[in-house]
Amino acid sequence: MTEILKTVARAWRDVHLMARIFFAIIIGSILALTCPGINAISILGTLFVGALKAIAPVLVAVLVVSSVAKAREGLGSRFRTVIILYMASTLLAAVVAVMASQLFPLKLTLAGVGGAENAAPGELADVFNNLARDLMSNPLTAVGSASYLSILFWAIIIGIAFKKKASDSGMRIVHETADAITLVVYWIIQCAPFGILGLVYTSVGESGLEIFTTYGKLIVLLVGCMLTVSLGINPLISGIMLRRNPYPLVWKCLKGSAVSAFFTRSSAANIPVNMTLCKSMGLDEDFYSVSIPLGCTINMDGAAITITVMTLATCHTMGIDVSLGSALVLSLMATLGACGASGVAGGSLLLIPMACALFGISNDVAMQVVAVGFIIGVIQDSVETALNSSGDAMFTATADLYERKKRGGKVEF
């Protein structure tokens, strides 16, 4: 019996993970349409996302401590590069959303839409106050609540302390702990096809196709902007940096990161997936173990698009004229505000009232727009997360390969 189980496990591992996920998507869709309401299937997705969310903060904390403790010289330039890439991409995403919204103006039907919880920050300063407060939270609490800015901050401090004071045996314990947590992540990711099957089953079973007809134009505009950034703007940035065709890298990141992020709808849950992807691409672990969770916080192309499109749709609905100057200010506000979206319940949607305030739109109206966002969130949030998460991996690879190229190394995807 043991030999049979080993043979089955070996055969399972021999099939490429993406092939297993592809078949899981098909099977999950078929089961949702033919056998709806089976909780035992839905719970597979809940367990998978729960496992990823549970292990991700621990993985980030341990890997960052380990990476900083053994860090070599030369990582600083890579971090500067990746931060610039993250912020430039998010700003350009907001600009794309402004242009698309002006070319294809949409009006929302707000009457009868229920309100949402009034938990949104009122001003841009509130976003940064919240970020500063989270930064200094208790490190154990930060791991428990998955506050990644705080985790990064304390892990870097502790890593520096280990680098200065830890003995060889202490350093070995840190590195072996990081290796053990990484192995746990590998085991979880091997279960991804079952989790994806459950997530697809739940999504298809609950949403059906009605969502496409009610708010179809808004969804098309949002998804169109996100695809433009994912397949046009981000590859352009990467191609300029590396001076070669970026699409093999883009395709690798979409396959390895965007698919799982689309169904988990959580950039934080996708951190272990992205780290595994970076490892498979041969990137520097000391670098990507910090840049991936950092990207989860500040690389928010999808959030910037959502904030911008929804705000301008509200302006068009209310007949507000949007000047070029106002549109540029909105782009900057969406870029900076999006950096705080990851720590807010409801993500980018609850930052819409802040952007609407720029045009004098009342909070009552803005919160109705937030409610519209929650209605289309099944699609909007899924595509947004896929864009954000795959961008984390792509720009991490771009920054690492760019610095490698500057030192005369070979660039391979």
GROMACS .gro file of C-alpha atoms in nm:
model
  413
    1MET     CA    1   0.000   0.000   0.000
    2THR     CA    2   0.285   0.237   0.087
    3GLU     CA    3   0.450   0.173  -0.249
    4ILE     CA    4   0.125   0.249  -0.431
    5LEU     CA    5   0.089   0.581  -0.247
    6LYS     CA    6   0.450   0.671  -0.327
    7THR     CA    7   0.393   0.589  -0.695
    8VAL     CA    8   0.077   0.803  -0.704
    9ALA     CA    9   0.258   1.091  -0.530
   10ARG     CA   10   0.552   1.065  -0.774
   11ALA     CA   11   0.316   1.064  -1.074
   12TRP     CA   12   0.135   1.366  -0.930
   13ARG     CA   13   0.460   1.561  -0.893
   14ASP     CA   14   0.575   1.466  -1.243
   15VAL     CA   15   0.278   1.650  -1.401
   16HIS     CA   16   0.356   2.023  -1.432
   17LEU     CA   17   0.179   2.230  -1.167
   18MET     CA   18   0.019   2.461  -1.424
   19ALA     CA   19  -0.126   2.161  -1.609
   20ARG     CA   20  -0.277   2.034  -1.284
   21ILE     CA   21  -0.425   2.379  -1.211
   22PHE     CA   22  -0.566   2.403  -1.565
   23PHE     CA   23  -0.752   2.074  -1.527
   24ALA     CA   24  -0.868   2.179  -1.180
   25ILE     CA   25  -1.025   2.496  -1.328
   26ILE     CA   26  -1.211   2.291  -1.590
   27ILE     CA   27  -1.331   2.029  -1.340
   28GLY     CA   28  -1.435   2.297  -1.087
   29SER     CA   29  -1.639   2.483  -1.351
   30ILE     CA   30  -1.812   2.164  -1.468
   31LEU     CA   31  -1.895   2.057  -1.112
   32ALA     CA   32  -2.033   2.405  -1.030
   33LEU     CA   33  -2.270   2.392  -1.328
   34THR     CA   34  -2.377   2.029  -1.286
   35CYS     CA   35  -2.358   1.965  -0.910
   36PRO     CA   36  -2.404   2.297  -0.724
   37GLY     CA   37  -2.420   2.331  -0.347
   38ILE     CA   38  -2.166   2.069  -0.238
   39ASN     CA   39  -1.993   2.225   0.063
   40ALA     CA   40  -1.721   1.960   0.071
   41ILE     CA   41  -1.587   2.093  -0.261
   42SER     CA   42  -1.609   2.461  -0.162
   43ILE     CA   43  -1.417   2.397   0.158
   44LEU     CA   44  -1.111   2.290  -0.045
   45GLY     CA   45  -1.071   2.652  -0.161
   46THR     CA   46  -1.126   2.787   0.190
   47LEU     CA   47  -0.859   2.556   0.331
   48PHE     CA   48  -0.608   2.643   0.057
   49VAL     CA   49  -0.645   3.020   0.093
   50GLY     CA   50  -0.643   2.986   0.471
   51ALA     CA   51  -0.319   2.787   0.461
   52LEU     CA   52  -0.150   3.041   0.233
   53LYS     CA   53  -0.264   3.336   0.445
   54ALA     CA   54  -0.151   3.161   0.762
   55ILE     CA   55   0.199   3.070   0.641
   56ALA     CA   56   0.273   3.391   0.443
   57PRO     CA   57   0.347   3.625   0.741
   58VAL     CA   58   0.567   3.361   0.905
   59LEU     CA   59   0.748   3.298   0.577
   60VAL     CA   60   0.813   3.669   0.521
   61ALA     CA   61   0.934   3.727   0.878
   62VAL     CA   62   1.173   3.431   0.881
   63LEU     CA   63   1.306   3.478   0.528
   64VAL     CA   64   1.367   3.851   0.572
   65VAL     CA   65   1.554   3.796   0.901
   66SER     CA   66   1.761   3.524   0.735
   67SER     CA   67   1.828   3.729   0.422
   68VAL     CA   68   1.931   4.046   0.608
   69ALA     CA   69   2.151   3.846   0.845
   70LYS     CA   70   2.353   3.700   0.557
   71ALA     CA   71   2.307   3.993   0.314
   72ARG     CA   72   2.595   4.083   0.086
   73GLU     CA   73   2.692   4.425  -0.043
   74GLY     CA   74   2.511   4.545  -0.355
   75LEU     CA   75   2.151   4.470  -0.256
   76GLY     CA   76   2.078   4.840  -0.194
   77SER     CA   77   2.090   4.935  -0.561
   78ARG     CA   78   1.846   4.657  -0.646
   79PHE     CA   79   1.600   4.778  -0.384
   80ARG     CA   80   1.619   5.132  -0.521
   81THR     CA   81   1.555   4.997  -0.869
   82VAL     CA   82   1.257   4.782  -0.773
   83ILE     CA   83   1.093   5.061  -0.568
   84ILE     CA   84   1.123   5.298  -0.865
   85LEU     CA   85   0.973   5.030  -1.092
   86TYR     CA   86   0.685   4.967  -0.850
   87MET     CA   87   0.595   5.336  -0.815
   88ALA     CA   88   0.639   5.422  -1.185
   89SER     CA   89   0.418   5.131  -1.286
   90THR     CA   90   0.144   5.232  -1.040
   91LEU     CA   91   0.150   5.595  -1.159
   92LEU     CA   92   0.132   5.491  -1.525
   93ALA     CA   93  -0.158   5.257  -1.442
   94ALA     CA   94  -0.349   5.553  -1.297
   95VAL     CA   95  -0.272   5.758  -1.610
   96VAL     CA   96  -0.400   5.475  -1.831
   97ALA     CA   97  -0.720   5.466  -1.624
   98VAL     CA   98  -0.766   5.845  -1.666
   99MET     CA   99  -0.722   5.825  -2.044
  100ALA     CA  100  -0.956   5.526  -2.080
  101SER     CA  101  -1.222   5.689  -1.861
  102GLN     CA  102  -1.210   6.006  -2.070
  103LEU     CA  103  -1.225   5.814  -2.399
  104PHE     CA  104  -1.508   5.587  -2.279
  105PRO     CA  105  -1.703   5.786  -2.017
  106LEU     CA  106  -1.941   5.575  -1.810
  107LYS     CA  107  -2.235   5.668  -1.593
  108LEU     CA  108  -2.340   5.465  -1.290
  109THR     CA  109  -2.692   5.392  -1.172
  110LEU     CA  110  -2.662   5.481  -0.806
  111ALA     CA  111  -3.030   5.490  -0.702
  112GLY     CA  112  -3.125   5.192  -0.488
  113VAL     CA  113  -2.769   5.078  -0.429
  114GLY     CA  114  -2.717   4.996  -0.063
  115GLY     CA  115  -2.453   5.174   0.141
  116ALA     CA  116  -2.128   5.026   0.261
  117GLU     CA  117  -1.962   5.052   0.599
  118ASN     CA  118  -1.823   5.402   0.643
  119ALA     CA  119  -1.468   5.291   0.726
  120ALA     CA  120  -1.279   5.469   0.452
  121PRO     CA  121  -0.996   5.716   0.519
  122GLY     CA  122  -1.108   6.073   0.462
  123GLU     CA  123  -0.781   6.223   0.337
  124LEU     CA  124  -0.451   6.109   0.195
  125ALA     CA  125  -0.289   6.202   0.526
  126ASP     CA  126  -0.511   5.944   0.698
  127VAL     CA  127  -0.365   5.671   0.476
  128PHE     CA  128  -0.009   5.758   0.577
  129ASN     CA  129  -0.105   5.797   0.943
  130ASN     CA  130  -0.248   5.447   0.932
  131LEU     CA  131   0.066   5.315   0.762
  132ALA     CA  132   0.291   5.483   1.019
  133ARG     CA  133   0.084   5.342   1.305
  134ASP     CA  134   0.093   4.993   1.157
  135LEU     CA  135   0.470   5.018   1.106
  136MET     CA  136   0.533   5.039   1.480
  137SER     CA  137   0.288   4.770   1.589
  138ASN     CA  138   0.405   4.482   1.807
  139PRO     CA  139   0.606   4.242   1.585
  140LEU     CA  140   0.420   3.934   1.713
  141THR     CA  141   0.088   4.111   1.658
  142ALA     CA  142   0.207   4.211   1.309
  143VAL     CA  143   0.270   3.846   1.218
  144GLY     CA  144  -0.067   3.745   1.359
  145SER     CA  145  -0.255   4.019   1.172
  146ALA     CA  146  -0.041   3.993   0.852
  147SER     CA  147   0.067   4.359   0.872
  148TYR     CA  148   0.346   4.335   0.615
  149LEU     CA  149   0.495   4.682   0.656
  150SER     CA  150   0.546   4.614   1.026
  151ILE     CA  151   0.674   4.262   0.957
  152LEU     CA  152   0.929   4.398   0.708
  153PHE     CA  153   1.040   4.674   0.945
  154TRP     CA  154   1.097   4.448   1.247
  155ALA     CA  155   1.241   4.162   1.044
  156ILE     CA  156   1.502   4.398   0.894
  157ILE     CA  157   1.592   4.533   1.241
  158ILE     CA  158   1.618   4.182   1.388
  159GLY     CA  159   1.815   4.061   1.085
  160ILE     CA  160   2.069   4.343   1.133
  161ALA     CA  161   2.097   4.250   1.501
  162PHE     CA  162   2.163   3.885   1.408
  163LYS     CA  163   2.422   3.995   1.154
  164LYS     CA  164   2.611   4.188   1.421
  165LYS     CA  165   2.576   3.960   1.724
  166ALA     CA  166   2.471   3.603   1.635
  167SER     CA  167   2.720   3.315   1.654
  168ASP     CA  168   2.768   3.067   1.370
  169SER     CA  169   2.535   2.820   1.542
  170GLY     CA  170   2.272   3.092   1.589
  171MET     CA  171   2.294   3.190   1.223
  172ARG     CA  172   2.261   2.826   1.123
  173ILE     CA  173   1.940   2.794   1.326
  174VAL     CA  174   1.794   3.103   1.153
  175HIS     CA  175   1.881   2.975   0.805
  176GLU     CA  176   1.758   2.620   0.876
  177THR     CA  177   1.431   2.760   1.011
  178ALA     CA  178   1.390   2.957   0.688
  179ASP     CA  179   1.455   2.641   0.486
  180ALA     CA  180   1.197   2.448   0.689
  181ILE     CA  181   0.926   2.713   0.642
  182THR     CA  182   1.007   2.721   0.270
  183LEU     CA  183   0.951   2.343   0.256
  184VAL     CA  184   0.612   2.385   0.424
  185VAL     CA  185   0.521   2.640   0.155
  186TYR     CA  186   0.625   2.390  -0.114
  187TRP     CA  187   0.389   2.130   0.036
  188ILE     CA  188   0.101   2.381   0.041
  189ILE     CA  189   0.160   2.488  -0.319
  190GLN     CA  190   0.156   2.125  -0.432
  191CYS     CA  191  -0.206   2.121  -0.309
  192ALA     CA  192  -0.291   2.427  -0.522
  193PRO     CA  193  -0.495   2.231  -0.782
  194PHE     CA  194  -0.736   2.109  -0.513
  195GLY     CA  195  -0.765   2.460  -0.367
  196ILE     CA  196  -0.818   2.619  -0.709
  197LEU     CA  197  -1.085   2.357  -0.789
  198GLY     CA  198  -1.273   2.458  -0.473
  199LEU     CA  199  -1.237   2.830  -0.542
  200VAL     CA  200  -1.358   2.797  -0.903
  201TYR     CA  201  -1.649   2.582  -0.789
  202THR     CA  202  -1.755   2.849  -0.537
  203SER     CA  203  -1.710   3.147  -0.773
  204VAL     CA  204  -1.896   2.994  -1.066
  205GLY     CA  205  -2.168   2.854  -0.842
  206GLU     CA  206  -2.236   3.183  -0.661
  207SER     CA  207  -2.193   3.444  -0.933
  208GLY     CA  208  -2.300   3.281  -1.257
  209LEU     CA  209  -2.317   3.518  -1.555
  210GLU     CA  210  -2.559   3.782  -1.421
  211ILE     CA  211  -2.278   4.008  -1.309
  212PHE     CA  212  -2.168   4.057  -1.671
  213THR     CA  213  -2.504   4.203  -1.777
  214THR     CA  214  -2.575   4.440  -1.485
  215TYR     CA  215  -2.242   4.621  -1.469
  216GLY     CA  216  -2.085   4.485  -1.785
  217LYS     CA  217  -1.949   4.812  -1.926
  218LEU     CA  218  -1.783   4.907  -1.598
  219ILE     CA  219  -1.623   4.564  -1.569
  220VAL     CA  220  -1.500   4.580  -1.930
  221LEU     CA  221  -1.345   4.923  -1.871
  222LEU     CA  222  -1.171   4.815  -1.548
  223VAL     CA  223  -1.047   4.484  -1.689
  224GLY     CA  224  -0.943   4.652  -2.016
  225CYS     CA  225  -0.725   4.902  -1.826
  226MET     CA  226  -0.572   4.625  -1.617
  227LEU     CA  227  -0.495   4.411  -1.923
  228THR     CA  228  -0.342   4.715  -2.096
  229VAL     CA  229  -0.107   4.766  -1.803
  230SER     CA  230  -0.031   4.395  -1.762
  231LEU     CA  231   0.033   4.325  -2.131
  232GLY     CA  232   0.149   4.668  -2.250
  233ILE     CA  233   0.279   4.914  -1.993
  234ASN     CA  234   0.461   4.675  -1.757
  235PRO     CA  235   0.632   4.481  -2.041
  236LEU     CA  236   0.737   4.817  -2.193
  237ILE     CA  237   0.900   4.922  -1.864
  238SER     CA  238   1.074   4.584  -1.828
  239GLY     CA  239   1.185   4.583  -2.192
  240ILE     CA  240   1.337   4.932  -2.162
  241MET     CA  241   1.526   4.829  -1.848
  242LEU     CA  242   1.659   4.500  -1.987
  243ARG     CA  243   1.677   4.600  -2.356
  244ARG     CA  244   1.530   4.273  -2.477
  245ASN     CA  245   1.193   4.116  -2.551
  246PRO     CA  246   1.014   4.109  -2.212
  247TYR     CA  247   0.724   3.883  -2.306
  248PRO     CA  248   0.887   3.550  -2.213
  249LEU     CA  249   0.926   3.697  -1.861
  250VAL     CA  250   0.571   3.839  -1.869
  251TRP     CA  251   0.425   3.504  -1.971
  252LYS     CA  252   0.623   3.320  -1.703
  253CYS     CA  253   0.496   3.557  -1.433
  254LEU     CA  254   0.136   3.542  -1.557
  255LYS     CA  255   0.143   3.161  -1.553
  256GLY     CA  256   0.328   3.131  -1.224
  257SER     CA  257   0.160   3.410  -1.027
  258ALA     CA  258  -0.149   3.566  -1.189
  259VAL     CA  259  -0.351   3.244  -1.216
  260SER     CA  260  -0.333   3.161  -0.846
  261ALA     CA  261  -0.375   3.529  -0.745
  262PHE     CA  262  -0.690   3.556  -0.960
  263PHE     CA  263  -0.862   3.283  -0.760
  264THR     CA  264  -0.722   3.355  -0.412
  265ARG     CA  265  -0.798   3.730  -0.455
  266SER     CA  266  -0.525   3.806  -0.202
  267SER     CA  267  -0.180   3.943  -0.277
  268ALA     CA  268  -0.073   3.843   0.074
  269ALA     CA  269  -0.183   3.484   0.018
  270ASN     CA  270   0.011   3.483  -0.308
  271ILE     CA  271   0.343   3.582  -0.148
  272PRO     CA  272   0.455   3.218  -0.105
  273VAL     CA  273   0.360   3.147  -0.468
  274ASN     CA  274   0.565   3.445  -0.589
  275MET     CA  275   0.865   3.345  -0.382
  276THR     CA  276   0.853   2.995  -0.527
  277LEU     CA  277   0.833   3.149  -0.875
  278CYS     CA  278   1.134   3.374  -0.809
  279LYS     CA  279   1.331   3.075  -0.684
  280SER     CA  280   1.248   2.880  -1.000
  281MET     CA  281   1.379   3.176  -1.207
  282GLY     CA  282   1.711   3.165  -1.024
  283LEU     CA  283   1.676   3.508  -0.860
  284ASP     CA  284   1.867   3.611  -0.548
  285GLU     CA  285   1.674   3.493  -0.239
  286ASP     CA  286   1.823   3.772  -0.026
  287PHE     CA  287   1.659   4.017  -0.265
  288TYR     CA  288   1.323   3.863  -0.352
  289SER     CA  289   1.242   3.763   0.007
  290VAL     CA  290   1.216   4.137   0.081
  291SER     CA  291   1.105   4.280  -0.256
  292ILE     CA  292   0.803   4.047  -0.295
  293PRO     CA  293   0.633   4.141   0.036
  294LEU     CA  294   0.732   4.504  -0.028
  295GLY     CA  295   0.558   4.485  -0.368
  296CYS     CA  296   0.251   4.345  -0.194
  297THR     CA  297   0.235   4.682  -0.017
  298ILE     CA  298   0.342   4.944  -0.275
  299ASN     CA  299   0.305   4.783  -0.621
  300MET     CA  300  -0.068   4.848  -0.658
  301ASP     CA  301  -0.141   4.901  -1.028
  302GLY     CA  302  -0.484   4.742  -1.005
  303ALA     CA  303  -0.581   4.947  -0.701
  304ALA     CA  304  -0.480   5.272  -0.873
  305ILE     CA  305  -0.691   5.177  -1.175
  306THR     CA  306  -0.993   5.091  -0.962
  307ILE     CA  307  -0.975   5.416  -0.763
  308THR     CA  308  -0.935   5.627  -1.077
  309VAL     CA  309  -1.200   5.459  -1.295
  310MET     CA  310  -1.465   5.451  -1.022
  311THR     CA  311  -1.400   5.813  -0.924
  312LEU     CA  312  -1.421   5.942  -1.282
  313ALA     CA  313  -1.734   5.733  -1.347
  314THR     CA  314  -1.889   5.910  -1.047
  315CYS     CA  315  -1.786   6.248  -1.192
  316HIS     CA  316  -1.946   6.161  -1.527
  317THR     CA  317  -2.263   6.045  -1.350
  318MET     CA  318  -2.292   6.376  -1.163
  319GLY     CA  319  -2.197   6.592  -1.464
  320ILE     CA  320  -1.872   6.717  -1.310
  321ASP     CA  321  -1.619   6.853  -1.559
  322VAL     CA  322  -1.272   6.700  -1.505
  323SER     CA  323  -0.987   6.924  -1.621
  324LEU     CA  324  -0.646   6.795  -1.725
  325GLY     CA  325  -0.492   6.935  -1.407
  326SER     CA  326  -0.754   6.763  -1.189
  327ALA     CA  327  -0.697   6.436  -1.374
  328LEU     CA  328  -0.322   6.456  -1.309
  329VAL     CA  329  -0.379   6.529  -0.940
  330LEU     CA  330  -0.619   6.234  -0.927
  331SER     CA  331  -0.350   6.010  -1.082
  332LEU     CA  332  -0.100   6.113  -0.815
  333MET     CA  333  -0.355   6.072  -0.537
  334ALA     CA  334  -0.456   5.726  -0.667
  335THR     CA  335  -0.089   5.624  -0.685
  336LEU     CA  336  -0.009   5.732  -0.330
  337GLY     CA  337  -0.342   5.618  -0.187
  338ALA     CA  338  -0.314   5.277  -0.351
  339CYS     CA  339   0.003   5.215  -0.148
  340GLY     CA  340  -0.220   5.205   0.159
  341ALA     CA  341  -0.486   4.983   0.005
  342SER     CA  342  -0.333   4.651   0.109
  343GLY     CA  343  -0.385   4.720   0.479
  344VAL     CA  344  -0.747   4.833   0.450
  345ALA     CA  345  -1.041   4.594   0.469
  346GLY     CA  346  -1.203   4.604   0.128
  347GLY     CA  347  -0.876   4.705  -0.037
  348SER     CA  348  -0.886   4.976  -0.302
  349LEU     CA  349  -1.264   5.027  -0.288
  350LEU     CA  350  -1.261   5.205   0.047
  351LEU     CA  351  -1.017   5.463  -0.089
  352ILE     CA  352  -1.270   5.581  -0.351
  353PRO     CA  353  -1.437   5.837  -0.116
  354MET     CA  354  -1.097   5.997  -0.056
  355ALA     CA  355  -1.050   6.044  -0.432
  356CYS     CA  356  -1.410   6.159  -0.482
  357ALA     CA  357  -1.354   6.433  -0.222
  358LEU     CA  358  -1.110   6.592  -0.468
  359PHE     CA  359  -1.411   6.680  -0.688
  360GLY     CA  360  -1.641   6.784  -0.403
  361ILE     CA  361  -1.850   6.464  -0.418
  362SER     CA  362  -2.026   6.392  -0.089
  363ASN     CA  363  -1.940   6.089   0.117
  364ASP     CA  364  -2.298   5.956   0.087
  365VAL     CA  365  -2.268   5.938  -0.292
  366ALA     CA  366  -1.912   5.805  -0.278
  367MET     CA  367  -2.011   5.520  -0.045
  368GLN     CA  368  -2.281   5.415  -0.293
  369VAL     CA  369  -2.003   5.387  -0.552
  370VAL     CA  370  -1.809   5.173  -0.305
  371ALA     CA  371  -2.115   4.947  -0.283
  372VAL     CA  372  -2.115   4.913  -0.664
  373GLY     CA  373  -1.751   4.812  -0.635
  374PHE     CA  374  -1.840   4.536  -0.391
  375ILE     CA  375  -2.106   4.408  -0.632
  376ILE     CA  376  -1.855   4.369  -0.916
  377GLY     CA  377  -1.576   4.269  -0.678
  378VAL     CA  378  -1.585   3.904  -0.782
  379ILE     CA  379  -1.429   4.003  -1.115
  380GLN     CA  380  -1.272   4.342  -1.037
  381ASP     CA  381  -1.085   4.222  -0.727
  382SER     CA  382  -0.973   3.899  -0.893
  383VAL     CA  383  -0.819   4.072  -1.197
  384GLU     CA  384  -0.677   4.351  -0.978
  385THR     CA  385  -0.500   4.100  -0.754
  386ALA     CA  386  -0.369   3.904  -1.053
  387LEU     CA  387  -0.221   4.225  -1.199
  388ASN     CA  388  -0.067   4.339  -0.870
  389SER     CA  389   0.081   4.002  -0.776
  390SER     CA  390   0.225   3.911  -1.116
  391GLY     CA  391   0.373   4.262  -1.131
  392ASP     CA  392   0.551   4.199  -0.801
  393ALA     CA  393   0.726   3.896  -0.950
  394MET     CA  394   0.798   4.060  -1.285
  395PHE     CA  395   0.953   4.378  -1.144
  396THR     CA  396   1.151   4.181  -0.887
  397ALA     CA  397   1.295   3.975  -1.173
  398THR     CA  398   1.352   4.291  -1.382
  399ALA     CA  399   1.542   4.467  -1.101
  400ASP     CA  400   1.753   4.160  -1.024
  401LEU     CA  401   1.837   4.094  -1.389
  402TYR     CA  402   1.904   4.465  -1.454
  403GLU     CA  403   2.164   4.481  -1.175
  404ARG     CA  404   2.310   4.150  -1.293
  405LYS     CA  405   2.339   4.291  -1.646
  406LYS     CA  406   2.513   4.606  -1.516
  407ARG     CA  407   2.780   4.385  -1.361
  408GLY     CA  408   2.834   4.209  -1.694
  409GLY     CA  409   2.628   3.901  -1.612
  410LYS     CA  410   2.404   3.711  -1.852
  411VAL     CA  411   2.031   3.789  -1.857
  412GLU     CA  412   1.812   3.482  -1.900
  413PHE     CA  413   1.440   3.445  -1.834
   0.00000   0.00000   0.00000
